[in-house]
Amino acid sequence: MRLDQQLVDAAIAQLERRWPAGEEGGAAAVYLDDGRILTSVGLDNLNGGVSLCHETGALCQAYTLDAKVTASVCVFREGDALLVLPPCGLCQERLALWGPGVEVGVPDGAGGWRALTLREVNPHYWGPQFTPDGSWPTKEMHSS
C-alpha cells in the first residue's frame, strides 16, 4: 500500500481519540502490505528519556505480526495546525527494516504533505556499507 490521504486520516483520527481538540499531541499510522492500518501514539512522560516516537508502537506491532510496513506517517497538532512530520533519524532506522521503498510522509513546504521513500529521505543511509554489494541490508541482516 502506498501512502495516501486515508493513512494520514487514520493518524489524525488516532490523534483526536487520544488528545482533546486544541491540545498538543501526535499520532502515527502505518500501512501493512496486506492493506491493514496500525496506529499508535508516543508516550508522554516527565522523564523525556523514556519518551517514544509516535510511530514506535505501530512499528513494534507490525514486527510482532511479522508483517511488512509499506508506508508510515506521523502527524502532530500544534494549536489549530495539523502538521505532517518527517520521520526522525531513529524512526528512519526502525523503518529501514522494511527496506528503502517504504514511503513516509514529509511536509511539502506549502502546509500539506507528500510521500517520499526512505531512500529519498536518506540517500546516504549507512547500512549498505556493510553489505557485500552495497545494496540495502535485508530484513535478516537488520535482525541478526
mmCIF file of N, CA and C in Angstrom, residues 87-134:
data_model
loop_
_atom_site.group_PDB
_atom_site.id
_atom_site.type_symbol
_atom_site.label_atom_id
_atom_site.label_comp_id
_atom_site.label_asym_id
_atom_site.label_seq_id
_atom_site.Cartn_x
_atom_site.Cartn_y
_atom_site.Cartn_z
ATOM 1 N N PRO A 87 9.923 11.386 9.399
ATOM 2 C CA PRO A 87 10.452 10.514 10.450
ATOM 3 C C PRO A 87 11.813 10.998 10.930
ATOM 4 N N CYS A 88 11.985 10.983 12.245
ATOM 5 C CA CYS A 88 13.283 11.342 12.809
ATOM 6 C C CYS A 88 14.297 10.265 12.420
ATOM 7 N N GLY A 89 15.533 10.493 12.761
ATOM 8 C CA GLY A 89 16.576 9.523 12.436
ATOM 9 C C GLY A 89 16.337 8.158 13.057
ATOM 10 N N LEU A 90 15.831 8.134 14.298
ATOM 11 C CA LEU A 90 15.553 6.847 14.942
ATOM 12 C C LEU A 90 14.464 6.091 14.190
ATOM 13 N N CYS A 91 13.411 6.801 13.808
ATOM 14 C CA CYS A 91 12.329 6.130 13.082
ATOM 15 C C CYS A 91 12.769 5.718 11.685
ATOM 16 N N GLN A 92 13.666 6.477 11.073
ATOM 17 C CA GLN A 92 14.223 6.035 9.796
ATOM 18 C C GLN A 92 14.950 4.708 9.982
ATOM 19 N N GLU A 93 15.688 4.580 11.085
ATOM 20 C CA GLU A 93 16.371 3.317 11.384
ATOM 21 C C GLU A 93 15.364 2.190 11.598
ATOM 22 N N ARG A 94 14.297 2.482 12.338
ATOM 23 C CA ARG A 94 13.278 1.461 12.590
ATOM 24 C C ARG A 94 12.626 1.029 11.284
ATOM 25 N N LEU A 95 12.289 1.991 10.436
ATOM 26 C CA LEU A 95 11.633 1.695 9.159
ATOM 27 C C LEU A 95 12.565 1.003 8.175
ATOM 28 N N ALA A 96 13.871 1.208 8.317
ATOM 29 C CA ALA A 96 14.837 0.603 7.400
ATOM 30 C C ALA A 96 14.720 -0.911 7.374
ATOM 31 N N LEU A 97 14.201 -1.481 8.426
ATOM 32 C CA LEU A 97 13.992 -2.926 8.489
ATOM 33 C C LEU A 97 13.174 -3.425 7.301
ATOM 34 N N TRP A 98 12.274 -2.591 6.797
ATOM 35 C CA TRP A 98 11.390 -2.986 5.704
ATOM 36 C C TRP A 98 11.856 -2.461 4.349
ATOM 37 N N GLY A 99 13.033 -1.890 4.278
ATOM 38 C CA GLY A 99 13.651 -1.560 3.002
ATOM 39 C C GLY A 99 13.516 -0.123 2.549
ATOM 40 N N PRO A 100 14.271 0.215 1.507
ATOM 41 C CA PRO A 100 14.371 1.592 1.038
ATOM 42 C C PRO A 100 13.115 2.113 0.355
ATOM 43 N N GLY A 101 12.198 1.224 0.000
ATOM 44 C CA GLY A 101 10.990 1.646 -0.704
ATOM 45 C C GLY A 101 9.835 2.037 0.202
ATOM 46 N N VAL A 102 10.009 1.922 1.520
ATOM 47 C CA VAL A 102 8.939 2.338 2.439
ATOM 48 C C VAL A 102 8.677 3.822 2.211
ATOM 49 N N GLU A 103 7.410 4.169 2.036
ATOM 50 C CA GLU A 103 7.050 5.567 1.847
ATOM 51 C C GLU A 103 6.765 6.223 3.191
ATOM 52 N N VAL A 104 7.213 7.466 3.321
ATOM 53 C CA VAL A 104 6.989 8.232 4.543
ATOM 54 C C VAL A 104 6.435 9.603 4.171
ATOM 55 N N GLY A 105 5.626 10.141 5.074
ATOM 56 C CA GLY A 105 5.085 11.471 4.859
ATOM 57 C C GLY A 105 6.086 12.528 5.271
ATOM 58 N N VAL A 106 6.208 13.556 4.448
ATOM 59 C CA VAL A 106 7.060 14.706 4.756
ATOM 60 C C VAL A 106 6.283 15.973 4.404
ATOM 61 N N PRO A 107 6.588 17.085 5.060
ATOM 62 C CA PRO A 107 5.901 18.331 4.703
ATOM 63 C C PRO A 107 6.266 18.739 3.278
ATOM 64 N N ASP A 108 5.316 19.371 2.592
ATOM 65 C CA ASP A 108 5.580 19.793 1.217
ATOM 66 C C ASP A 108 6.003 21.252 1.107
ATOM 67 N N GLY A 109 6.098 21.958 2.242
ATOM 68 C CA GLY A 109 6.505 23.350 2.237
ATOM 69 C C GLY A 109 5.371 24.331 1.990
ATOM 70 N N ALA A 110 4.185 23.797 1.707
ATOM 71 C CA ALA A 110 3.024 24.657 1.440
ATOM 72 C C ALA A 110 1.885 24.362 2.412
ATOM 73 N N GLY A 111 2.230 23.739 3.543
ATOM 74 C CA GLY A 111 1.219 23.412 4.541
ATOM 75 C C GLY A 111 0.588 22.044 4.363
ATOM 76 N N GLY A 112 0.993 21.316 3.360
ATOM 77 C CA GLY A 112 0.482 19.969 3.119
ATOM 78 C C GLY A 112 1.580 18.932 3.313
ATOM 79 N N TRP A 113 1.440 17.838 2.618
ATOM 80 C CA TRP A 113 2.410 16.753 2.737
ATOM 81 C C TRP A 113 2.611 16.103 1.382
ATOM 82 N N ARG A 114 3.671 15.314 1.304
ATOM 83 C CA ARG A 114 3.930 14.472 0.137
ATOM 84 C C ARG A 114 4.626 13.218 0.621
ATOM 85 N N ALA A 115 4.674 12.229 -0.228
ATOM 86 C CA ALA A 115 5.315 10.961 0.112
ATOM 87 C C ALA A 115 6.685 10.875 -0.545
ATOM 88 N N LEU A 116 7.655 10.416 0.235
ATOM 89 C CA LEU A 116 8.982 10.093 -0.274
ATOM 90 C C LEU A 116 9.347 8.708 0.228
ATOM 91 N N THR A 117 10.238 8.041 -0.471
ATOM 92 C CA THR A 117 10.738 6.758 0.022
ATOM 93 C C THR A 117 11.855 7.015 1.030
ATOM 94 N N LEU A 118 12.144 6.001 1.827
ATOM 95 C CA LEU A 118 13.275 6.131 2.755
ATOM 96 C C LEU A 118 14.566 6.462 2.013
ATOM 97 N N ARG A 119 14.742 5.847 0.850
ATOM 98 C CA ARG A 119 15.966 6.130 0.079
ATOM 99 C C ARG A 119 16.033 7.609 -0.302
ATOM 100 N N GLU A 120 14.896 8.208 -0.639
ATOM 101 C CA GLU A 120 14.875 9.629 -0.987
ATOM 102 C C GLU A 120 15.114 10.512 0.242
ATOM 103 N N VAL A 121 14.563 10.098 1.386
ATOM 104 C CA VAL A 121 14.735 10.868 2.613
ATOM 105 C C VAL A 121 16.170 10.761 3.119
ATOM 106 N N ASN A 122 16.765 9.602 2.962
ATOM 107 C CA ASN A 122 18.100 9.361 3.486
ATOM 108 C C ASN A 122 18.948 8.679 2.407
ATOM 109 N N PRO A 123 19.396 9.451 1.400
ATOM 110 C CA PRO A 123 20.138 8.834 0.294
ATOM 111 C C PRO A 123 21.514 8.307 0.697
ATOM 112 N N HIS A 124 21.983 8.691 1.858
ATOM 113 C CA HIS A 124 23.314 8.254 2.297
ATOM 114 C C HIS A 124 23.211 7.338 3.509
ATOM 115 N N TYR A 125 22.178 6.494 3.515
ATOM 116 C CA TYR A 125 21.987 5.550 4.609
ATOM 117 C C TYR A 125 23.257 4.720 4.793
ATOM 118 N N TRP A 126 23.645 4.531 6.039
ATOM 119 C CA TRP A 126 24.908 3.868 6.356
ATOM 120 C C TRP A 126 24.879 2.357 6.142
ATOM 121 N N GLY A 127 23.698 1.732 6.206
ATOM 122 C CA GLY A 127 23.596 0.273 6.163
ATOM 123 C C GLY A 127 24.243 -0.397 4.966
ATOM 124 N N PRO A 128 24.108 0.151 3.748
ATOM 125 C CA PRO A 128 24.715 -0.515 2.592
ATOM 126 C C PRO A 128 26.237 -0.647 2.661
ATOM 127 N N GLN A 129 26.880 0.107 3.533
ATOM 128 C CA GLN A 129 28.330 -0.016 3.675
ATOM 129 C C GLN A 129 28.726 -1.397 4.199
ATOM 130 N N PHE A 130 27.776 -2.107 4.789
ATOM 131 C CA PHE A 130 28.062 -3.401 5.407
ATOM 132 C C PHE A 130 27.524 -4.579 4.606
ATOM 133 N N THR A 131 27.068 -4.319 3.381
ATOM 134 C CA THR A 131 26.632 -5.415 2.518
ATOM 135 C C THR A 131 27.691 -5.642 1.447
ATOM 136 N N PRO A 132 27.838 -6.866 0.988
ATOM 137 C CA PRO A 132 28.904 -7.160 0.019
ATOM 138 C C PRO A 132 28.797 -6.355 -1.276
ATOM 139 N N ASP A 133 27.573 -6.057 -1.716
ATOM 140 C CA ASP A 133 27.400 -5.376 -2.999
ATOM 141 C C ASP A 133 26.890 -3.941 -2.875
ATOM 142 N N GLY A 134 26.827 -3.408 -1.649
ATOM 143 C CA GLY A 134 26.367 -2.037 -1.454
ATOM 144 C C GLY A 134 24.861 -1.858 -1.519
#
